Short mmCIF file of C-alpha atoms and ligand atoms in Angstrom, two decimals:
data_model
loop_
_atom_site.label_atom_id
_atom_site.label_comp_id
_atom_site.label_asym_id
_atom_site.label_seq_id
_atom_site.Cartn_x
_atom_site.Cartn_y
_atom_site.Cartn_z
CA MET A 1 -21.65 -10.00 -27.36
CA SER A 2 -17.98 -11.39 -26.17
CA GLU A 3 -15.11 -11.16 -28.75
CA ILE A 4 -14.00 -14.55 -30.45
CA ALA A 5 -10.53 -15.01 -32.22
CA THR A 6 -10.55 -17.16 -35.15
CA LEU A 7 -7.50 -19.32 -36.06
CA ASN A 8 -7.12 -20.89 -39.34
CA LEU A 9 -4.86 -23.94 -39.16
CA ASP A 10 -4.39 -26.98 -41.76
CA GLY A 11 -7.32 -25.86 -43.60
CA LYS A 12 -9.54 -25.77 -40.24
CA SER A 13 -10.80 -22.83 -38.29
CA ILE A 14 -11.10 -22.88 -34.89
CA GLN A 15 -12.74 -20.38 -32.46
CA LEU A 16 -10.95 -19.02 -29.38
CA PRO A 17 -12.53 -17.28 -26.54
CA VAL A 18 -11.29 -13.92 -25.73
CA THR A 19 -11.14 -12.84 -22.04
CA VAL A 20 -11.44 -9.21 -21.01
CA GLY A 21 -10.04 -7.84 -17.80
CA SER A 22 -11.77 -4.95 -15.59
CA GLU A 23 -9.16 -2.40 -17.20
CA ASN A 24 -9.94 -3.87 -20.64
CA GLU A 25 -6.75 -5.95 -21.32
CA LYS A 26 -7.70 -8.63 -23.59
CA GLY A 27 -6.32 -12.26 -23.88
CA ILE A 28 -7.00 -15.09 -26.20
CA ASP A 29 -7.97 -18.13 -24.00
CA ILE A 30 -5.97 -20.87 -25.54
CA SER A 31 -6.85 -23.59 -22.70
CA LYS A 32 -8.49 -25.87 -25.55
CA LEU A 33 -5.76 -25.14 -28.31
CA ARG A 34 -3.93 -28.40 -28.27
CA ALA A 35 -6.90 -30.61 -27.60
CA GLU A 36 -8.71 -29.05 -30.67
CA THR A 37 -5.57 -28.52 -32.93
CA GLY A 38 -2.59 -30.57 -31.65
CA TYR A 39 -0.58 -27.33 -31.60
CA ILE A 40 0.88 -25.28 -28.79
CA THR A 41 2.01 -21.82 -28.84
CA LEU A 42 5.64 -20.85 -28.32
CA ASP A 43 6.45 -17.53 -26.43
CA ASN A 44 10.08 -17.02 -25.31
CA GLY A 45 10.19 -15.12 -21.76
CA PHE A 46 6.43 -15.06 -21.92
CA GLY A 47 6.20 -11.61 -23.19
CA ASN A 48 2.87 -12.31 -24.80
CA THR A 49 1.51 -14.91 -22.44
CA GLY A 50 -0.86 -14.43 -19.34
CA ALA A 51 -0.10 -17.17 -16.73
CA CYS A 52 -3.45 -16.32 -14.71
CA LYS A 53 -6.13 -13.84 -13.95
CA SER A 54 -5.32 -11.68 -10.93
CA ASN A 55 -6.94 -9.07 -8.72
CA ILE A 56 -3.90 -7.84 -7.13
CA THR A 57 -1.88 -5.34 -9.19
CA PHE A 58 -2.66 -3.49 -12.26
CA ILE A 59 0.09 -2.19 -14.72
CA ASP A 60 -0.10 -0.06 -17.79
CA GLY A 61 3.16 -0.09 -19.33
CA GLU A 62 2.58 2.50 -21.84
CA LYS A 63 0.84 5.01 -19.64
CA GLY A 64 3.13 4.39 -16.60
CA ILE A 65 0.35 3.25 -14.43
CA LEU A 66 1.02 1.07 -11.32
CA ARG A 67 -2.07 0.29 -8.91
CA TYR A 68 -2.42 -2.03 -5.89
CA ARG A 69 -5.77 -3.32 -5.43
CA GLY A 70 -7.06 -0.42 -7.44
CA PHE A 71 -5.31 2.29 -5.39
CA SER A 72 -2.56 4.09 -7.42
CA ILE A 73 1.16 3.93 -6.03
CA GLU A 74 1.19 7.69 -5.89
CA ASP A 75 -1.85 7.86 -3.76
CA LEU A 76 -0.52 5.00 -1.56
CA CYS A 77 2.80 6.63 -1.40
CA GLU A 78 1.28 9.92 -0.43
CA ASN A 79 -1.28 8.57 2.39
CA SER A 80 -0.26 4.89 3.36
CA SER A 81 2.35 2.96 5.36
CA PHE A 82 4.05 -0.17 4.31
CA VAL A 83 2.34 -2.22 6.88
CA GLU A 84 -1.02 -0.66 5.79
CA THR A 85 -0.26 -1.55 2.14
CA ALA A 86 1.03 -5.01 2.88
CA TYR A 87 -2.44 -5.72 4.58
CA LEU A 88 -4.43 -4.10 1.43
CA LEU A 89 -2.42 -6.37 -0.86
CA ILE A 90 -3.08 -9.60 1.11
CA HIS A 91 -6.91 -8.59 1.74
CA ASP A 92 -7.76 -6.56 -1.01
CA TYR A 93 -9.08 -3.76 1.31
CA LEU A 94 -7.79 -0.94 3.62
CA PRO A 95 -7.66 -2.27 7.25
CA SER A 96 -9.91 -0.54 9.71
CA PRO A 97 -8.08 0.82 12.90
CA ASP A 98 -8.69 -2.32 14.74
CA GLU A 99 -7.45 -4.78 12.10
CA LEU A 100 -4.35 -2.38 11.52
CA ALA A 101 -3.53 -2.49 15.07
CA LYS A 102 -4.20 -6.17 15.40
CA PHE A 103 -1.95 -6.85 12.21
CA SER A 104 0.73 -4.49 13.73
CA ALA A 105 0.75 -6.27 17.09
CA LEU A 106 1.36 -9.73 15.11
CA LEU A 107 4.17 -8.25 13.43
CA THR A 108 5.74 -7.25 16.88
CA ARG A 109 4.85 -10.72 18.20
CA TYR A 110 6.57 -12.59 15.33
CA SER A 111 9.53 -10.39 15.06
CA MET A 112 12.01 -12.65 16.97
CA LEU A 113 13.87 -15.65 15.42
CA HIS A 114 13.79 -18.93 16.98
CA GLU A 115 17.04 -19.29 19.15
CA ASP A 116 18.11 -22.28 17.01
CA MET A 117 17.85 -20.20 14.11
CA ARG A 118 20.17 -17.63 15.38
CA ASN A 119 22.72 -20.56 15.44
CA PHE A 120 22.45 -20.98 11.51
CA TYR A 121 24.48 -17.71 11.24
CA SER A 122 27.47 -19.01 12.78
CA LEU A 123 27.48 -21.78 10.22
CA PHE A 124 27.56 -19.32 7.19
CA PRO A 125 31.10 -18.37 5.81
CA ARG A 126 31.61 -14.50 6.82
CA GLY A 127 31.56 -13.45 3.22
CA ALA A 128 28.13 -15.05 2.62
CA HIS A 129 25.78 -13.01 0.47
CA PRO A 130 22.87 -11.78 2.46
CA MET A 131 20.29 -13.09 -0.36
CA ASN A 132 21.78 -16.47 0.14
CA ILE A 133 21.24 -16.29 3.77
CA LEU A 134 17.55 -14.97 3.27
CA GLY A 135 16.55 -17.71 1.01
CA THR A 136 18.05 -20.30 3.32
CA MET A 137 16.51 -19.01 6.54
CA VAL A 138 13.06 -18.38 4.83
CA ASN A 139 13.15 -21.98 3.64
CA ALA A 140 14.17 -23.27 7.06
CA LEU A 141 11.12 -21.69 8.61
CA SER A 142 8.95 -24.47 7.45
CA SER A 143 11.29 -26.69 9.76
CA PHE A 144 10.34 -24.66 12.61
CA TYR A 145 6.46 -24.27 11.81
CA PRO A 146 6.16 -27.74 10.34
CA SER A 147 2.38 -27.89 10.46
CA VAL A 148 2.27 -25.73 7.36
CA ASP A 149 0.46 -26.57 4.29
CA ALA A 150 -1.63 -24.87 1.72
CA ASN A 151 -4.97 -24.98 3.92
CA SER A 152 -3.44 -24.26 7.27
CA MET A 153 -1.35 -21.24 6.04
CA THR A 154 -4.38 -19.53 4.26
CA ASP A 155 -6.51 -20.43 7.09
CA ASP A 156 -4.20 -18.17 9.34
CA ILE A 157 -2.93 -16.02 6.52
CA ASP A 158 -2.53 -12.97 8.93
CA VAL A 159 -0.26 -14.98 11.22
CA THR A 160 1.50 -16.46 8.39
CA ALA A 161 2.04 -13.20 6.57
CA ALA A 162 2.84 -11.46 9.86
CA ARG A 163 5.56 -14.21 10.50
CA LEU A 164 7.08 -13.68 7.12
CA ILE A 165 6.86 -9.84 6.69
CA SER A 166 8.45 -9.51 10.29
CA LYS A 167 10.91 -12.22 10.34
CA ILE A 168 12.36 -11.11 7.09
CA ARG A 169 13.37 -7.96 8.56
CA THR A 170 15.12 -9.64 11.52
CA ILE A 171 16.70 -12.28 9.32
CA ALA A 172 18.12 -9.48 6.86
CA ALA A 173 19.33 -7.31 9.88
CA PHE A 174 21.12 -10.17 11.47
CA SER A 175 22.71 -11.36 8.21
CA TYR A 176 24.11 -7.59 8.02
CA LYS A 177 25.50 -7.91 11.65
CA LYS A 178 26.97 -11.20 11.03
CA SER A 179 28.90 -9.95 8.03
CA THR A 180 30.44 -7.02 10.25
CA GLY A 181 30.98 -9.28 13.08
CA LYS A 182 28.84 -7.17 15.38
CA PRO A 183 26.41 -8.38 17.85
CA PHE A 184 22.86 -9.06 16.60
CA VAL A 185 20.41 -6.25 17.68
CA ASN A 186 16.86 -7.53 18.86
CA PRO A 187 13.65 -6.25 17.50
CA SER A 188 11.81 -3.84 19.94
CA ARG A 189 8.32 -3.78 20.77
CA ASP A 190 7.80 -0.13 20.70
CA ALA A 191 9.35 0.79 17.49
CA SER A 192 7.27 0.89 13.92
CA TYR A 193 8.19 -1.66 11.40
CA CYS A 194 10.80 0.66 9.44
CA GLU A 195 12.12 2.04 12.74
CA ASN A 196 12.71 -1.41 14.09
CA PHE A 197 14.46 -2.60 10.95
CA LEU A 198 16.81 0.38 10.98
CA ASN A 199 17.51 0.06 14.45
CA MET A 200 18.48 -3.72 14.24
CA MET A 201 20.89 -2.82 11.18
CA PHE A 202 22.41 0.07 12.64
CA TRP A 203 22.29 0.17 16.22
CA SER A 204 25.41 -0.79 18.40
CA PRO A 205 26.21 -1.06 22.04
CA VAL A 206 29.10 1.61 21.72
CA ASN A 207 27.65 3.98 19.16
CA GLY A 208 23.98 3.62 19.75
CA TYR A 209 21.77 4.80 16.67
CA GLU A 210 19.72 7.85 16.18
CA LEU A 211 16.67 7.24 13.90
CA ASP A 212 16.65 9.84 11.20
CA PRO A 213 12.92 10.49 10.40
CA GLU A 214 13.63 11.36 6.84
CA HIS A 215 15.40 7.88 6.57
CA VAL A 216 12.16 6.14 8.34
CA LYS A 217 10.08 7.94 5.83
CA ALA A 218 12.25 6.85 2.63
CA MET A 219 12.28 3.47 3.88
CA ASN A 220 8.49 3.19 4.18
CA LEU A 221 8.30 4.60 0.75
CA LEU A 222 10.69 2.11 -1.12
CA LEU A 223 9.07 -0.49 0.86
CA ILE A 224 5.76 0.41 -0.56
CA LEU A 225 7.16 1.10 -4.00
CA HIS A 226 8.60 -2.37 -4.01
CA ALA A 227 5.61 -4.34 -2.41
CA ASP A 228 4.16 -6.00 -5.70
CA HIS A 229 4.50 -5.88 -9.54
CA GLU A 230 2.13 -8.40 -10.92
CA GLN A 231 3.50 -11.52 -12.77
CA ASN A 232 7.36 -10.44 -12.66
CA CYS A 233 10.08 -13.22 -12.52
CA SER A 234 10.18 -13.89 -8.58
CA THR A 235 6.48 -13.60 -8.15
CA SER A 236 5.82 -16.11 -11.19
CA THR A 237 8.31 -18.28 -9.44
CA VAL A 238 6.62 -18.26 -6.10
CA ARG A 239 3.11 -18.97 -7.92
CA LEU A 240 4.79 -21.81 -10.14
CA VAL A 241 6.26 -23.50 -6.94
CA GLY A 242 3.36 -23.00 -5.03
CA SER A 243 1.05 -24.39 -7.57
CA SER A 244 2.54 -27.80 -6.69
CA HIS A 245 1.15 -27.00 -3.32
CA ALA A 246 4.66 -26.64 -1.56
CA ASN A 247 4.22 -24.63 1.52
CA LEU A 248 4.54 -20.83 1.39
CA TYR A 249 7.83 -20.77 3.14
CA ALA A 250 9.30 -22.85 0.37
CA SER A 251 7.40 -20.91 -2.42
CA ILE A 252 8.85 -17.58 -1.08
CA SER A 253 12.30 -18.97 -0.68
CA SER A 254 12.24 -19.73 -4.45
CA GLY A 255 11.11 -16.49 -5.00
CA ILE A 256 13.87 -14.90 -3.26
CA SER A 257 16.48 -16.72 -5.53
CA ALA A 258 14.72 -15.78 -8.43
CA LEU A 259 14.79 -12.12 -7.36
CA TRP A 260 18.51 -12.47 -6.73
CA GLY A 261 19.46 -12.45 -10.46
CA PRO A 262 21.08 -9.31 -11.82
CA LEU A 263 18.40 -8.94 -14.52
CA HIS A 264 15.66 -8.70 -11.67
CA GLY A 265 16.03 -7.54 -8.09
CA GLY A 266 19.84 -7.59 -8.13
CA ALA A 267 20.00 -5.01 -10.70
CA ASN A 268 19.92 -2.48 -7.77
CA GLN A 269 23.13 -3.71 -6.59
CA ALA A 270 24.47 -3.89 -10.09
CA VAL A 271 23.40 -0.41 -10.63
CA LEU A 272 25.67 1.00 -7.85
CA GLU A 273 28.49 -1.20 -8.90
CA MET A 274 28.13 0.18 -12.47
CA LEU A 275 27.95 3.80 -11.14
CA GLU A 276 31.06 3.33 -8.94
CA ARG A 277 32.98 1.72 -12.06
CA ILE A 278 32.04 4.67 -13.96
CA TYR A 279 33.34 6.96 -11.32
CA GLU A 280 36.52 5.09 -10.92
CA GLU A 281 37.21 5.06 -14.63
CA GLY A 282 36.95 8.77 -14.88
CA GLY A 283 33.30 9.46 -15.05
CA ASP A 284 33.09 8.93 -19.09
CA ILE A 285 29.51 7.99 -19.41
CA GLN A 286 29.58 7.82 -23.21
CA LYS A 287 32.09 5.02 -23.02
CA PHE A 288 29.62 3.01 -20.99
CA ILE A 289 26.66 4.00 -23.21
CA ASP A 290 28.66 2.86 -26.11
CA MET A 291 29.51 -0.58 -24.58
CA ALA A 292 25.91 -1.02 -24.10
CA LYS A 293 24.85 -0.30 -27.60
CA ASP A 294 27.69 -2.48 -29.01
CA LYS A 295 26.01 -5.71 -29.62
CA SER A 296 29.32 -7.71 -29.60
CA ASN A 297 29.65 -6.59 -25.98
CA PRO A 298 27.56 -8.46 -23.24
CA PHE A 299 27.37 -5.23 -20.91
CA ARG A 300 23.97 -3.64 -20.42
CA LEU A 301 23.20 -0.60 -18.42
CA SER A 302 21.70 -1.76 -15.14
CA GLY A 303 18.74 0.11 -14.13
CA PHE A 304 17.39 0.71 -17.43
CA GLY A 305 14.65 -1.08 -19.55
CA HIS A 306 11.79 -3.02 -18.45
CA ARG A 307 9.47 -5.76 -19.88
CA VAL A 308 6.31 -4.00 -19.18
CA TYR A 309 7.08 -0.34 -18.73
CA LYS A 310 7.61 1.05 -22.36
CA ASN A 311 7.04 4.64 -21.21
CA PHE A 312 8.43 5.39 -17.69
CA ASP A 313 8.64 3.32 -14.54
CA PRO A 314 6.35 5.33 -12.09
CA ARG A 315 8.22 4.06 -9.14
CA SER A 316 11.66 5.57 -10.48
CA LYS A 317 9.91 8.97 -10.67
CA ILE A 318 8.98 8.88 -6.95
CA ILE A 319 12.44 7.16 -6.11
CA LYS A 320 14.23 9.94 -7.95
CA ASP A 321 12.42 12.51 -5.83
CA ILE A 322 13.36 10.67 -2.52
CA CYS A 323 16.93 10.28 -3.78
CA ARG A 324 17.48 13.98 -4.36
CA SER A 325 16.09 14.77 -0.79
CA ILE A 326 18.15 12.40 0.94
CA LEU A 327 21.46 13.03 -1.05
CA GLU A 328 21.19 16.59 -0.67
CA LYS A 329 22.48 16.09 2.92
CA GLN A 330 25.23 13.51 1.84
CA ALA A 331 27.72 15.57 0.23
CA GLY A 332 29.79 12.37 -0.18
CA GLN A 333 27.28 10.87 -2.42
CA GLN A 334 27.14 13.74 -4.85
CA PRO A 335 29.69 12.33 -7.42
CA LEU A 336 27.50 8.93 -8.08
CA LEU A 337 24.21 11.09 -8.17
CA ASP A 338 25.78 13.50 -10.71
CA ILE A 339 27.00 10.49 -12.78
CA ALA A 340 23.44 8.90 -12.53
CA LEU A 341 21.75 12.12 -13.41
CA ARG A 342 24.09 12.60 -16.49
CA LEU A 343 23.81 8.97 -17.52
CA GLU A 344 19.96 9.20 -17.45
CA GLU A 345 20.04 12.46 -19.42
CA ALA A 346 22.16 11.05 -22.23
CA VAL A 347 20.30 7.86 -22.26
CA LEU A 348 17.23 9.54 -22.76
CA LYS A 349 18.52 11.45 -25.66
CA ASP A 350 19.92 8.50 -27.25
CA ASP A 351 17.85 7.09 -30.08
CA TYR A 352 19.21 3.63 -29.36
CA PHE A 353 17.49 3.32 -26.00
CA ALA A 354 14.52 5.69 -26.94
CA SER A 355 13.74 3.39 -30.17
CA ARG A 356 13.88 0.45 -27.73
CA LYS A 357 11.74 2.22 -24.87
CA LEU A 358 14.50 1.89 -22.35
CA TYR A 359 14.04 4.13 -19.57
CA PRO A 360 15.42 4.24 -15.99
CA ASN A 361 13.46 1.51 -13.88
CA VAL A 362 12.83 1.07 -10.13
CA ASP A 363 16.22 -0.06 -9.70
CA PHE A 364 18.12 2.87 -11.15
CA TYR A 365 18.06 5.50 -8.25
CA SER A 366 17.04 3.14 -5.24
CA GLY A 367 20.65 1.90 -4.73
CA LEU A 368 21.98 5.35 -4.24
CA ILE A 369 19.31 5.90 -1.30
CA TYR A 370 20.20 2.76 0.27
CA LYS A 371 23.86 3.70 0.11
CA ALA A 372 23.25 7.17 1.62
CA MET A 373 21.40 5.75 4.35
CA GLY A 374 24.38 3.39 5.29
CA PHE A 375 23.49 -0.02 3.78
CA PRO A 376 26.07 -2.10 2.16
CA VAL A 377 25.49 -2.84 -1.59
CA GLU A 378 25.02 -6.52 -0.74
CA MET A 379 22.10 -5.53 1.23
CA PHE A 380 20.45 -3.72 -1.48
CA THR A 381 18.39 -6.63 -3.20
CA VAL A 382 17.61 -7.97 0.49
CA LEU A 383 15.71 -4.54 0.98
CA PHE A 384 13.82 -5.38 -2.51
CA ALA A 385 12.77 -8.80 -0.80
CA ILE A 386 11.58 -7.09 2.20
CA GLY A 387 9.27 -4.94 0.07
CA ARG A 388 8.32 -7.57 -2.21
CA MET A 389 7.23 -10.12 0.60
CA PRO A 390 3.43 -8.91 0.82
CA GLY A 391 3.01 -9.01 -2.82
CA TRP A 392 4.57 -12.69 -3.07
CA ILE A 393 2.26 -13.69 -0.12
CA ALA A 394 -0.76 -12.12 -1.82
CA HIS A 395 -0.21 -14.11 -4.88
CA TRP A 396 0.40 -17.45 -3.32
CA LYS A 397 -2.58 -16.88 -1.43
CA GLU A 398 -4.82 -16.01 -4.45
CA MET A 399 -3.48 -18.87 -6.41
CA VAL A 400 -3.99 -21.37 -3.56
CA ASN A 401 -7.66 -19.99 -3.05
CA ASP A 402 -8.40 -20.27 -6.90
CA PRO A 403 -10.59 -23.39 -7.47
CA ALA A 404 -9.36 -23.29 -11.27
CA ALA A 405 -5.74 -23.40 -10.26
CA ARG A 406 -3.60 -26.21 -11.64
CA ILE A 407 -0.08 -27.34 -11.01
CA GLY A 408 2.06 -25.17 -13.39
CA ARG A 409 3.43 -27.32 -16.30
CA PRO A 410 4.46 -25.34 -19.52
CA ARG A 411 4.70 -27.63 -22.75
CA GLN A 412 8.03 -27.24 -25.28
CA ILE A 413 8.76 -27.73 -28.85
CA TYR A 414 11.37 -30.63 -28.93
CA THR A 415 14.56 -29.71 -31.19
CA GLY A 416 16.93 -32.38 -29.98
CA SER A 417 18.05 -35.48 -31.69
CA THR A 418 15.61 -37.99 -33.19
CA LEU A 419 15.58 -41.40 -32.48
CA ARG A 420 19.01 -43.08 -32.13
CA LYS A 421 20.22 -46.60 -31.28
CA TYR A 422 22.48 -47.33 -28.30
CA GLU A 423 26.32 -48.37 -29.20
CA PRO A 424 28.44 -50.18 -26.84
CA VAL A 425 31.42 -48.09 -25.92
CA SER A 426 33.76 -50.82 -27.51
CA LYS A 427 32.18 -49.75 -30.96
CA ARG A 428 32.41 -45.97 -30.52
C1 LIG B 501 12.80 -5.44 -12.18
O1 LIG B 501 9.04 -7.60 -14.35
C2 LIG B 501 9.08 -6.79 -13.13
O2 LIG B 501 8.00 -6.35 -13.12
C3 LIG B 501 10.56 -6.64 -12.68
C4 LIG B 501 10.47 -5.33 -11.59
C5 LIG B 501 9.66 -5.71 -10.39
O3 LIG B 501 9.27 -4.78 -9.81
O4 LIG B 501 9.39 -6.93 -10.18
O5 LIG B 501 10.15 -4.40 -12.10
C6 LIG B 501 11.97 -5.32 -11.05
O6 LIG B 501 13.54 -6.67 -12.20
C7 LIG B 501 13.36 -4.27 -12.96
C8 LIG B 501 14.25 -4.50 -14.08
C9 LIG B 501 15.91 -4.69 -13.43
N1 LIG B 501 16.79 -5.08 -14.48
C10 LIG B 501 17.65 -4.34 -15.00
O7 LIG B 501 17.71 -3.13 -14.72
C11 LIG B 501 18.74 -5.01 -15.86
C12 LIG B 501 19.03 -4.26 -17.34
N2 LIG B 501 17.77 -4.38 -17.91
C13 LIG B 501 17.64 -5.29 -19.13
O8 LIG B 501 18.52 -6.33 -18.72
C14 LIG B 501 16.28 -5.58 -19.55
O9 LIG B 501 15.83 -4.21 -19.96
C15 LIG B 501 15.14 -6.30 -18.81
C16 LIG B 501 15.86 -7.64 -18.11
C17 LIG B 501 14.90 -5.55 -17.72
C18 LIG B 501 14.16 -6.54 -19.64
O10 LIG B 501 14.44 -7.37 -20.59
P1 LIG B 501 13.44 -7.84 -22.16
O11 LIG B 501 12.11 -7.34 -21.80
O12 LIG B 501 13.85 -9.20 -22.19
O13 LIG B 501 14.24 -6.74 -23.05
P2 LIG B 501 15.01 -7.31 -24.25
O14 LIG B 501 16.24 -8.19 -23.52
O15 LIG B 501 14.43 -8.14 -25.34
O16 LIG B 501 15.70 -5.82 -24.80
C19 LIG B 501 15.17 -5.62 -25.79
C20 LIG B 501 16.31 -4.70 -26.57
C21 LIG B 501 17.50 -5.57 -26.92
O17 LIG B 501 18.12 -5.07 -27.94
P3 LIG B 501 17.72 -5.52 -29.46
O18 LIG B 501 18.00 -6.94 -29.49
O19 LIG B 501 16.14 -5.11 -29.92
O20 LIG B 501 18.58 -4.80 -30.36
O21 LIG B 501 16.68 -3.65 -25.56
C22 LIG B 501 17.96 -3.95 -25.46
C23 LIG B 501 18.31 -5.39 -25.60
O22 LIG B 501 19.64 -5.52 -26.07
N3 LIG B 501 18.06 -3.77 -24.09
C24 LIG B 501 19.21 -2.89 -23.41
C25 LIG B 501 18.84 -2.89 -22.02
N4 LIG B 501 17.64 -3.59 -21.85
C26 LIG B 501 17.33 -3.91 -23.23
N5 LIG B 501 20.39 -2.51 -23.81
C27 LIG B 501 21.07 -1.90 -22.88
N6 LIG B 501 20.95 -1.88 -21.58
C28 LIG B 501 19.73 -2.34 -21.06
N7 LIG B 501 19.70 -2.12 -19.84
#
C-alpha cells in the first residue's frame, strides 16, 4: 500500500502521493498541488525540494555515503580510474575491456582543439581567469560542431562525451600556458588521461617535465572524487538550461559559470586564499574562527559546511589522506597544512560549528594538494570542472532522455507593489 500525504487547506483536505526511491528516500509529489488547491510551495534554496528522480548518484548526508551508480566512492577510488568512472556515470555500467579501450581511443582522438579555437586565447587579456576562458571556450564548441541538438548529441553520446571530457583538459592546460606566456603543449597519443593533462600543464621545451606517479595517482583520485554529486548547484544549472533543449555545450558552459562561485566550486580557491591569509596574519586561527561566528561579519570559513552532508563529507576524508602523502614530500607546504589541520581540529571542537553540523567539505584539503602539485590557485576550480564533466553529461543525458522531462520553470510568490497608475514625469 503506497503512502499518502494528507494536506488540510481552507477546510478542504487533499491527498498527495508519496514517491519512495530505491534507498527509501521519500518525496511528496506536489505536481497536482496548484491545480487542486491554487497554492504553491516555497523553499528558499530548494533545501527541501526534489527537482527530479535520478539513477546516477546517491548521497546519504547523515551517514556520509556517496555512491556513483551504486558503487561507493571508496570502492571506485580503490579500484577504478577517472576514465572508467566517467563511462560508468554516463552509461550506468562498468565498461568491458573493449568498451573501455574504445572510449579511451575517442578521448585521444578528440583531445586536440580546432586551430581557430587556439586563436581565441590571443584575444583574452593576460589576467583572464581560467574559469572565464573555460566557460567561453566550451560554449564556443557549439559553433565548431554546429550540428548539435539534444537528439544528435544523445545518439552519439560517447563521441559527445569524449569531445567534452577530453577537450576540457586541453582548454584548461592552454589557459594556464596563456597566463604564463609559455607555448601551448599539445596532447600526446601515448599518455593516459591524467598523464596527458599534467604534461600539457607543466612540460616546457627548456625544462621538460618528469611525471611523478604519485601526482598522476592523486590527479586520478581527485577527478573521481569530483565526478558527480547529484543535484548540486552547477548540475542543477546544467539540467535547467538543458531542459529548454539548449545543446549540451551551452548547458555545460552554464554549469561552469555556476561552479565558479566561491560558495560552490570556487571554494577550493577561497580555502587556499584563506589559509594563506591566516599564515600571513601570524597563524591566529582563533581570530578567523571568531570572525566566522560573528553574525555582523560576512566572513565564512571556506571549505566548511555542506547543504547535504551533516556528518562528514566522505570525499574530504579520502582527500585528507592524499594530502598528507603528497605534502610529506613538500616541506614548503607544511605551514599551510599545519594551519589547515589546526583549523579543522579547532572547528570540530567548537559548538558553534558542531551545532550547525559544519564539517570540512570536499574543498577544504583539495587546494593544498593542487598547490603542492604546482597548480596556481586560479586553476583550482578548473580542476573541479574537469572532474565534474562526466557528472554534468550524465545528468543532461538522463534529463533529455526522460519522457516525463519538462522545461524547468519554477513559480514564485509576488511581494512587490500592487496595481499603480502611471504618472507623467511633469507631475512627479
Ligand atoms: C561544494 O551541493 C553540493 O553538492 C556541492 C559540492 C559538489 O560536489 O557539487 O559538494 C561542492 O560546493 C562544497 C561547498 C563549498 N563551499 C564552501 O566551502 C563555502 C563555505 N560554506 C558555506 O558557504 C555553506 O556551508 C554552504 C554554501 C556550503 C552551504 O550553505 P547552506 O546549506 O545554505 O547553509 P546555511 O548558509 O543555511 O548555513 C547554516 C548555518 C548558518 O548559521 P545560522 O544562520 O544557522 O546561525 O551555518 C552557518 C550559517 O551562517 N554556516 C557557516 C558556514 N557555513 C554555514 N558559518 C561559518 N562558516 C561556514 N563555512
